[in-house]
Amino acid sequence: MRRNSALRDSTADSEPPAPFPADVARRSAVAEEQAFLDLATTRREALVDHLRAELATEARDAVEQARQRMLRQQHDELRRAADGLVFGRLDGLDGTVRHVGRVGLRADGEDGEPLLVDWRAPAARPFYTATAVDPQGQARRRHIRTTGATVVGVDDEPLDGTVATNLVGEGALLAALDQRRTGRMSTAISTLQREQDDIIRAGATGPLIVQGGPGTGKTVVALHRVAYLLFTHRTMADQAVLILGPSPRFLQYIAQVLPALGETAVVSATCDTLLPGVRVSRAESRLLAEVKGRALWQLALDTYVTSLLPRPRELKLRWEGEFHVIPAATVGHALASAVRGRPYHRARTVFAEQVHHVLTEAVVERREALMNEMEEGFEDILARVDQSMRQEHTGGARATGSDVDGLLSEEEVEQLRCRIAENATIARFVEALWPTLDAETLLRDLLTDRALLARFAPQLSPEEIVAVAAEAEPTGWTPSDIPLLDALADLLGEVDAPRPQGEFAADRARRQRGWVYGHVVVDEAQELSEMQWHMVLRRCPSRSITAVGDIDQASAAHRHTSWAQAVRAVFGDRWTAAELTICYRTPREVMSRTESVLRKAGSHNTPPRAVRSSGIDPWELAVTPADLADAATRAVRQLRQRWHGGSVGVIAPADRVAALRSVLSDVPVLTATQSKGLEWDATLLVDPQGIAAEPRGWNGLYVALTRCTQELGQLMVTPR
C-alpha cells in the first residue's frame, strides 16, 4: 500500500499525464466541426442580410409581390435555423464529405458548391437510413451536437461493415432522450431512426395509418413528415396542411416544432375547433358520444337535407303584368339538373339560373306569338291596300310587312334575362320555393324530434332515439355534435359567402370551413369517431392523409379495437398501414410492466421494444384516502428536486383531479385521456386502480404508465 502511495505522490509532482488517444481524437473532431459550423454560420448570416436588403425594396406589381413572398419565406427559414444549423455529417466510401443541417446552403459565388445539405433533401437520406448492413455508399455517419454556435460533442458510427448496429445513431439518440423535458416538444431531425424516416418520406397519395406504441416518436414522425412533404411538394404550401391534435394543450406542446423546421403553411386545430365560429360548450354522456359518432349519420343527414328540397310542380310566374306558366315536367328537369352532386344552396343558385332562363324563353315566345298574330292581321290589311293600289296605279311598287318580324336580337334577349335575374319579386319567389337553411337550426330540429330521428336514422334503436332526443338542448353543442354540424354545413353549402382574403394560405384556411388542404395529419388518431373521420376526408378529398396513433391507447366512446374497424366506414380498404416498433422515450423499467395491462385491455399487440434504461425502478407507496393529498404533495416535491430543470406530471382518475389540483398548483394534474401525447421526466400516478375502473380504463392506465422518460411513482390508494 505504501508503495502505491509513493507512486501516487511521485506522479502528483510530475508533468500531467498525456491525454488518451480517444480524447485527442474527440477534441480534433470537435475542432473540425466547429470550423465548419463557423463557416456555415457566416454563410447563413450573409444570406439573411442579403434577403433582408431585397425585402426592403417595394414591390411594384403582382410578380414582384409573389417573389417577395418567396424571399420572405426563405428569410424566415434561415433566421430560425440559427440554432442547430448543422447536426450531421456523412463520409462516403468514395471520400466525399457532406454535412447535413436544418436548411440547405451553397458556398459563396454564382456557381457555389453545396455547403450544407437540407435534411429533407434526398442526398441527406442516408444519414437516417444507412446501416453497417446497408451502408448506402457511406463509410461513416457523424452526429454533431451543438449549443447555439458552439459544437459540444460528436458521435461517430462506422458504416463500412466493421461494426454492426441495429439502432442507427444510438449515441446521439440516447443523449437526446436523457435531456430534461421542458414542457415543449423539440425537433428531432438529428436523431431520427430508419423506421421513422421511412414513414416521413413515404408517398402521400392515400391515407397512411401509422400504429405506434408509447414513446415510439409518432408525433415527431408526423411533424417531420409535414416538413418533408412541404419541402418536397412545393405546391402543397399553396393549399396548406392541417394538423389535428387531441387537445389545445397538446397543440401548444408541439406549437414550435414546425416553425423551427421552417414551415408556416400549417393550420393546427382539434376536431372540436375545426368549424369556424362554433365551439363546444357542454359535455355529453359516453353513450351519446358513441351513438352520434357512428357513420350512419352521414347518410341520415344527406337524406334529411334531400327531403327539404322542393318537389316538381307547375310554376306560375308574373312578369310585367302577365303570368307565365312553367310546366311541372320542365321544373322537374331543372330540379334534377341543379341538384346533381351539388350542396343545397349551390343547387338553389343553379335552379334559379334555370328559372331565369326558362322564364326568359317564355316571355320571348309570348312576345313573338303576339307579334305573329299582329303581323298576320296586318298582312291582311296590306293585301287589300296593295290590291287597291294596283288597280289605281298599274305597275306601281308593291309594299309588304315582311320586314316587320317582331324578333328580339340576342343582345335584347340577354338584357331581358338579366332584368329577370335582378328582379326582387322573382328572387322572393325562388326563396319561398327553395328557402335558405341554417345548419344549427336544422340539427337541433332533427336531434330533438323523435319522429324525424326514426325517419332519417332508422338504424338507431328506439332506446337510442329516446336518449338522443332527451339529451339534446336548445343551446350549446357537445363534441359529437360538431361532426354532425360539419356534415350538415357541407350538405347545405355556403350562401354566396365571399372567399376569405389574406397573404398566406394558412390564414385563409383558418377562416373557411370548406377549405381543401394539401395534406392532413391526425395525431392520436385512435380517438376519432367515424363521423370525425368524415370531417377529415371532407377537408382532404385527395386522401393525402397521415394518421398516427396507438389503437391500444384509445379512450374514446367508440368501440373500435383495430385500425380496420376505425377507418373502414370512411376509407374502406383503401389505406396503407405502417408501424413504429421501438420505444425511445419510456425506459425499459417501465415498459416491462405494460404487457399485463395491455392484455387486460383486450389488446393482442406486442408493446414496443424499449431501447434505453433509466436505472430507476418504478416505485409504489400505499396511502389512505385521508393521507392522499399530503402524500401527493410530498412525492411531487421530491420528484421536482430530483429532476430539477426538467418536468413532473401527475395523472389521476377524473374524480380525483379537482382535489389534487387544489393542492398541487405548480405541476399539471391531468386525467389519463388529457395526458395523451405528453411526456415528463417523472410521472406521479395517483390511484392507478381508480384509472383502471374508468370506461376503457385499462387503456387509460397503459397511457398513464408510459408518460415518463425517467422515473415513475405510484400512490396506491387503500381502504382505511
Short mmCIF file of N, CA, C and O in Angstrom, two decimals, residues 231-310:
data_model
loop_
_atom_site.label_atom_id
_atom_site.label_comp_id
_atom_site.label_asym_id
_atom_site.label_seq_id
_atom_site.Cartn_x
_atom_site.Cartn_y
_atom_site.Cartn_z
N PHE A 231 -41.54 20.55 -48.17
CA PHE A 231 -40.28 20.80 -48.86
C PHE A 231 -40.26 20.10 -50.23
O PHE A 231 -39.81 20.66 -51.23
N THR A 232 -40.77 18.88 -50.27
CA THR A 232 -40.71 18.07 -51.50
C THR A 232 -41.79 18.47 -52.49
O THR A 232 -41.56 18.47 -53.71
N HIS A 233 -42.97 18.79 -52.00
CA HIS A 233 -44.11 19.16 -52.86
C HIS A 233 -44.43 20.63 -52.59
O HIS A 233 -45.29 20.94 -51.76
N ARG A 234 -43.76 21.51 -53.29
CA ARG A 234 -43.87 22.95 -53.01
C ARG A 234 -45.30 23.46 -53.17
O ARG A 234 -45.72 24.39 -52.47
N THR A 235 -46.06 22.89 -54.10
CA THR A 235 -47.43 23.38 -54.31
C THR A 235 -48.33 23.08 -53.13
O THR A 235 -49.39 23.68 -52.99
N MET A 236 -47.92 22.14 -52.26
CA MET A 236 -48.73 21.80 -51.10
C MET A 236 -48.88 23.01 -50.17
O MET A 236 -49.91 23.16 -49.49
N ALA A 237 -47.88 23.89 -50.16
CA ALA A 237 -47.95 25.07 -49.31
C ALA A 237 -49.05 26.02 -49.76
O ALA A 237 -49.60 26.78 -48.95
N ASP A 238 -49.42 25.98 -51.05
CA ASP A 238 -50.49 26.84 -51.54
C ASP A 238 -51.84 26.42 -50.97
O ASP A 238 -52.77 27.24 -50.90
N GLN A 239 -51.96 25.15 -50.60
CA GLN A 239 -53.22 24.65 -50.02
C GLN A 239 -53.15 24.55 -48.50
O GLN A 239 -54.17 24.40 -47.85
N ALA A 240 -51.93 24.60 -47.95
CA ALA A 240 -51.70 24.48 -46.51
C ALA A 240 -51.89 23.03 -46.05
O ALA A 240 -52.46 22.20 -46.76
N VAL A 241 -51.39 22.75 -44.87
CA VAL A 241 -51.50 21.44 -44.24
C VAL A 241 -52.26 21.60 -42.93
O VAL A 241 -52.01 22.55 -42.18
N LEU A 242 -53.17 20.71 -42.67
CA LEU A 242 -53.95 20.72 -41.44
C LEU A 242 -53.40 19.68 -40.47
O LEU A 242 -53.20 18.53 -40.86
N ILE A 243 -53.15 20.10 -39.24
CA ILE A 243 -52.75 19.17 -38.18
C ILE A 243 -53.86 19.12 -37.15
O ILE A 243 -54.21 20.13 -36.53
N LEU A 244 -54.44 17.94 -36.97
CA LEU A 244 -55.49 17.73 -35.98
C LEU A 244 -54.88 17.04 -34.77
O LEU A 244 -54.33 15.94 -34.89
N GLY A 245 -54.97 17.69 -33.62
CA GLY A 245 -54.46 17.11 -32.38
C GLY A 245 -55.59 16.81 -31.42
O GLY A 245 -56.73 17.24 -31.62
N PRO A 246 -55.28 16.10 -30.33
CA PRO A 246 -56.34 15.68 -29.41
C PRO A 246 -56.81 16.76 -28.46
O PRO A 246 -57.89 16.64 -27.89
N SER A 247 -56.02 17.83 -28.25
CA SER A 247 -56.39 18.83 -27.25
C SER A 247 -55.61 20.12 -27.49
O SER A 247 -54.53 20.10 -28.09
N PRO A 248 -56.12 21.25 -27.00
CA PRO A 248 -55.36 22.51 -27.10
C PRO A 248 -54.02 22.41 -26.38
O PRO A 248 -53.03 22.99 -26.84
N ARG A 249 -53.97 21.70 -25.25
CA ARG A 249 -52.71 21.55 -24.52
C ARG A 249 -51.68 20.85 -25.39
O ARG A 249 -50.50 21.23 -25.42
N PHE A 250 -52.12 19.84 -26.11
CA PHE A 250 -51.21 19.10 -26.99
C PHE A 250 -50.72 20.00 -28.12
O PHE A 250 -49.52 20.00 -28.45
N LEU A 251 -51.61 20.79 -28.71
CA LEU A 251 -51.21 21.67 -29.80
C LEU A 251 -50.22 22.72 -29.31
O LEU A 251 -49.30 23.11 -30.04
N GLN A 252 -50.40 23.18 -28.09
CA GLN A 252 -49.44 24.12 -27.51
C GLN A 252 -48.08 23.45 -27.32
O GLN A 252 -47.03 24.06 -27.54
N TYR A 253 -48.11 22.19 -26.93
CA TYR A 253 -46.89 21.42 -26.69
C TYR A 253 -46.05 21.28 -27.96
O TYR A 253 -44.82 21.35 -27.93
N ILE A 254 -46.71 21.13 -29.11
CA ILE A 254 -45.98 20.91 -30.36
C ILE A 254 -45.85 22.18 -31.20
O ILE A 254 -45.28 22.16 -32.29
N ALA A 255 -46.34 23.31 -30.67
CA ALA A 255 -46.54 24.50 -31.49
C ALA A 255 -45.29 25.00 -32.18
O ALA A 255 -45.36 25.55 -33.28
N GLN A 256 -44.13 24.86 -31.54
CA GLN A 256 -42.93 25.48 -32.10
C GLN A 256 -42.15 24.55 -33.01
O GLN A 256 -41.15 24.96 -33.60
N VAL A 257 -42.58 23.29 -33.15
CA VAL A 257 -41.76 22.33 -33.90
C VAL A 257 -41.68 22.71 -35.38
O VAL A 257 -40.59 22.85 -35.94
N LEU A 258 -42.81 22.88 -36.04
CA LEU A 258 -42.78 23.15 -37.48
C LEU A 258 -42.19 24.52 -37.81
O LEU A 258 -41.40 24.63 -38.75
N PRO A 259 -42.53 25.59 -37.07
CA PRO A 259 -41.81 26.84 -37.33
C PRO A 259 -40.31 26.70 -37.17
O PRO A 259 -39.54 27.31 -37.92
N ALA A 260 -39.87 25.89 -36.22
CA ALA A 260 -38.44 25.68 -36.04
C ALA A 260 -37.83 24.96 -37.24
O ALA A 260 -36.65 25.11 -37.53
N LEU A 261 -38.64 24.19 -37.93
CA LEU A 261 -38.17 23.50 -39.13
C LEU A 261 -38.39 24.34 -40.39
O LEU A 261 -38.13 23.88 -41.49
N GLY A 262 -38.89 25.55 -40.20
CA GLY A 262 -39.03 26.45 -41.34
C GLY A 262 -40.36 26.36 -42.05
O GLY A 262 -40.50 26.86 -43.16
N GLU A 263 -41.37 25.75 -41.43
CA GLU A 263 -42.65 25.57 -42.11
C GLU A 263 -43.74 26.37 -41.41
O GLU A 263 -43.92 26.26 -40.19
N THR A 264 -44.47 27.19 -42.17
CA THR A 264 -45.54 28.00 -41.60
C THR A 264 -46.87 27.81 -42.32
O THR A 264 -47.87 28.38 -41.90
N ALA A 265 -46.90 27.04 -43.40
CA ALA A 265 -48.14 26.82 -44.15
C ALA A 265 -48.97 25.74 -43.48
O ALA A 265 -49.37 24.76 -44.10
N VAL A 266 -49.23 25.92 -42.18
CA VAL A 266 -49.84 24.87 -41.37
C VAL A 266 -50.95 25.48 -40.52
O VAL A 266 -50.80 26.56 -39.95
N VAL A 267 -52.07 24.78 -40.45
CA VAL A 267 -53.18 25.13 -39.56
C VAL A 267 -53.31 24.02 -38.53
O VAL A 267 -53.39 22.85 -38.88
N SER A 268 -53.33 24.39 -37.25
CA SER A 268 -53.48 23.42 -36.17
C SER A 268 -54.85 23.58 -35.54
O SER A 268 -55.32 24.70 -35.32
N ALA A 269 -55.50 22.47 -35.23
CA ALA A 269 -56.83 22.52 -34.64
C ALA A 269 -57.13 21.19 -33.97
O ALA A 269 -56.41 20.21 -34.14
N THR A 270 -58.20 21.16 -33.19
CA THR A 270 -58.78 19.91 -32.72
C THR A 270 -60.08 19.70 -33.49
O THR A 270 -60.59 20.62 -34.14
N CYS A 271 -60.63 18.53 -33.40
CA CYS A 271 -61.93 18.29 -34.07
C CYS A 271 -63.00 19.22 -33.51
O CYS A 271 -63.92 19.62 -34.22
N ASP A 272 -62.88 19.59 -32.22
CA ASP A 272 -63.86 20.46 -31.60
C ASP A 272 -63.77 21.90 -32.09
O ASP A 272 -64.74 22.65 -31.98
N THR A 273 -62.60 22.32 -32.61
CA THR A 273 -62.42 23.71 -33.02
C THR A 273 -62.32 23.85 -34.54
O THR A 273 -61.96 24.92 -35.02
N LEU A 274 -62.62 22.81 -35.26
CA LEU A 274 -62.41 22.81 -36.71
C LEU A 274 -63.47 23.59 -37.47
O LEU A 274 -63.25 24.00 -38.60
N LEU A 275 -64.60 23.83 -36.86
CA LEU A 275 -65.70 24.53 -37.53
C LEU A 275 -65.65 26.01 -37.14
O LEU A 275 -65.88 26.35 -35.98
N PRO A 276 -65.32 26.92 -38.07
CA PRO A 276 -65.20 28.33 -37.71
C PRO A 276 -66.48 28.86 -37.08
O PRO A 276 -67.58 28.64 -37.58
N GLY A 277 -66.32 29.56 -35.96
CA GLY A 277 -67.46 30.18 -35.30
C GLY A 277 -68.27 29.28 -34.41
O GLY A 277 -69.25 29.73 -33.80
N VAL A 278 -67.91 28.00 -34.31
CA VAL A 278 -68.67 27.06 -33.47
C VAL A 278 -67.73 26.46 -32.44
O VAL A 278 -66.63 26.03 -32.77
N ARG A 279 -68.18 26.42 -31.19
CA ARG A 279 -67.36 25.88 -30.12
C ARG A 279 -68.18 24.94 -29.24
O ARG A 279 -69.39 25.11 -29.08
N VAL A 280 -67.51 23.98 -28.69
CA VAL A 280 -68.14 23.06 -27.73
C VAL A 280 -68.38 23.81 -26.43
O VAL A 280 -67.48 24.47 -25.91
N SER A 281 -69.59 23.70 -25.89
CA SER A 281 -69.92 24.43 -24.67
C SER A 281 -70.52 23.55 -23.58
O SER A 281 -70.80 24.04 -22.49
N ARG A 282 -70.72 22.27 -23.86
CA ARG A 282 -71.25 21.40 -22.82
C ARG A 282 -70.79 19.97 -23.06
O ARG A 282 -70.39 19.60 -24.16
N ALA A 283 -70.82 19.20 -21.98
CA ALA A 283 -70.37 17.81 -22.03
C ALA A 283 -71.51 16.90 -22.47
O ALA A 283 -72.66 17.33 -22.63
N GLU A 284 -71.19 15.62 -22.64
CA GLU A 284 -72.19 14.64 -23.04
C GLU A 284 -71.83 13.30 -22.43
O GLU A 284 -70.69 13.07 -22.01
N SER A 285 -72.79 12.40 -22.41
CA SER A 285 -72.53 11.06 -21.89
C SER A 285 -71.74 10.26 -22.91
O SER A 285 -71.77 10.54 -24.11
N ARG A 286 -71.02 9.24 -22.45
CA ARG A 286 -70.28 8.37 -23.36
C ARG A 286 -71.24 7.64 -24.30
O ARG A 286 -70.92 7.39 -25.46
N LEU A 287 -72.43 7.29 -23.80
CA LEU A 287 -73.41 6.62 -24.64
C LEU A 287 -73.76 7.48 -25.84
O LEU A 287 -73.74 7.01 -26.99
N LEU A 288 -74.07 8.76 -25.60
CA LEU A 288 -74.44 9.64 -26.71
C LEU A 288 -73.25 9.91 -27.62
O LEU A 288 -73.41 10.02 -28.84
N ALA A 289 -72.07 10.02 -27.05
CA ALA A 289 -70.88 10.24 -27.88
C ALA A 289 -70.68 9.08 -28.84
O ALA A 289 -70.34 9.27 -30.01
N GLU A 290 -70.90 7.87 -28.36
CA GLU A 290 -70.74 6.70 -29.22
C GLU A 290 -71.83 6.65 -30.28
O GLU A 290 -71.56 6.42 -31.47
N VAL A 291 -73.07 6.91 -29.89
CA VAL A 291 -74.19 6.84 -30.83
C VAL A 291 -74.04 7.89 -31.92
O VAL A 291 -74.18 7.61 -33.12
N LYS A 292 -73.73 9.14 -31.53
CA LYS A 292 -73.64 10.22 -32.52
C LYS A 292 -72.33 10.21 -33.29
O LYS A 292 -72.17 10.97 -34.25
N GLY A 293 -71.41 9.34 -32.91
CA GLY A 293 -70.16 9.23 -33.66
C GLY A 293 -70.21 8.21 -34.78
O GLY A 293 -69.26 8.09 -35.56
N ARG A 294 -71.30 7.47 -34.90
CA ARG A 294 -71.40 6.41 -35.91
C ARG A 294 -71.54 6.98 -37.32
O ARG A 294 -72.13 8.04 -37.52
N ALA A 295 -71.05 6.21 -38.27
CA ALA A 295 -71.07 6.66 -39.67
C ALA A 295 -72.48 6.77 -40.23
O ALA A 295 -72.69 7.45 -41.24
N LEU A 296 -73.45 6.13 -39.61
CA LEU A 296 -74.82 6.14 -40.14
C LEU A 296 -75.37 7.56 -40.28
O LEU A 296 -76.27 7.82 -41.09
N TRP A 297 -74.83 8.49 -39.49
CA TRP A 297 -75.35 9.86 -39.54
C TRP A 297 -75.05 10.55 -40.86
O TRP A 297 -75.77 11.48 -41.26
N GLN A 298 -74.00 10.14 -41.55
CA GLN A 298 -73.69 10.78 -42.82
C GLN A 298 -74.83 10.58 -43.81
O GLN A 298 -75.29 11.53 -44.45
N LEU A 299 -75.30 9.33 -43.93
CA LEU A 299 -76.43 9.05 -44.81
C LEU A 299 -77.71 9.67 -44.26
O LEU A 299 -78.54 10.19 -45.02
N ALA A 300 -77.89 9.62 -42.94
CA ALA A 300 -79.10 10.18 -42.34
C ALA A 300 -79.22 11.67 -42.64
O ALA A 300 -80.30 12.17 -43.01
N LEU A 301 -78.13 12.40 -42.49
CA LEU A 301 -78.16 13.84 -42.73
C LEU A 301 -78.34 14.15 -44.22
O LEU A 301 -79.02 15.11 -44.59
N ASP A 302 -77.74 13.35 -45.06
CA ASP A 302 -77.90 13.52 -46.51
C ASP A 302 -79.37 13.35 -46.89
O ASP A 302 -79.95 14.16 -47.64
N THR A 303 -79.98 12.30 -46.36
CA THR A 303 -81.40 12.05 -46.64
C THR A 303 -82.27 13.17 -46.07
O THR A 303 -83.26 13.59 -46.68
N TYR A 304 -81.89 13.64 -44.90
CA TYR A 304 -82.62 14.73 -44.23
C TYR A 304 -82.62 15.99 -45.10
O TYR A 304 -83.68 16.60 -45.35
N VAL A 305 -81.47 16.38 -45.60
CA VAL A 305 -81.38 17.58 -46.44
C VAL A 305 -82.11 17.37 -47.76
O VAL A 305 -82.80 18.27 -48.26
N THR A 306 -81.99 16.18 -48.33
CA THR A 306 -82.68 15.88 -49.59
C THR A 306 -84.19 16.03 -49.43
O THR A 306 -84.88 16.50 -50.35
N SER A 307 -84.71 15.67 -48.27
CA SER A 307 -86.16 15.77 -48.03
C SER A 307 -86.64 17.22 -48.02
O SER A 307 -87.84 17.48 -48.15
N LEU A 308 -85.71 18.16 -47.84
CA LEU A 308 -86.08 19.57 -47.77
C LEU A 308 -86.05 20.26 -49.12
O LEU A 308 -86.38 21.44 -49.24
N LEU A 309 -85.64 19.53 -50.16
CA LEU A 309 -85.62 20.10 -51.50
C LEU A 309 -87.04 20.26 -52.02
O LEU A 309 -87.94 19.47 -51.68
N PRO A 310 -87.29 21.26 -52.86
CA PRO A 310 -88.65 21.42 -53.43
C PRO A 310 -88.99 20.26 -54.37
O PRO A 310 -88.11 19.62 -54.94
#
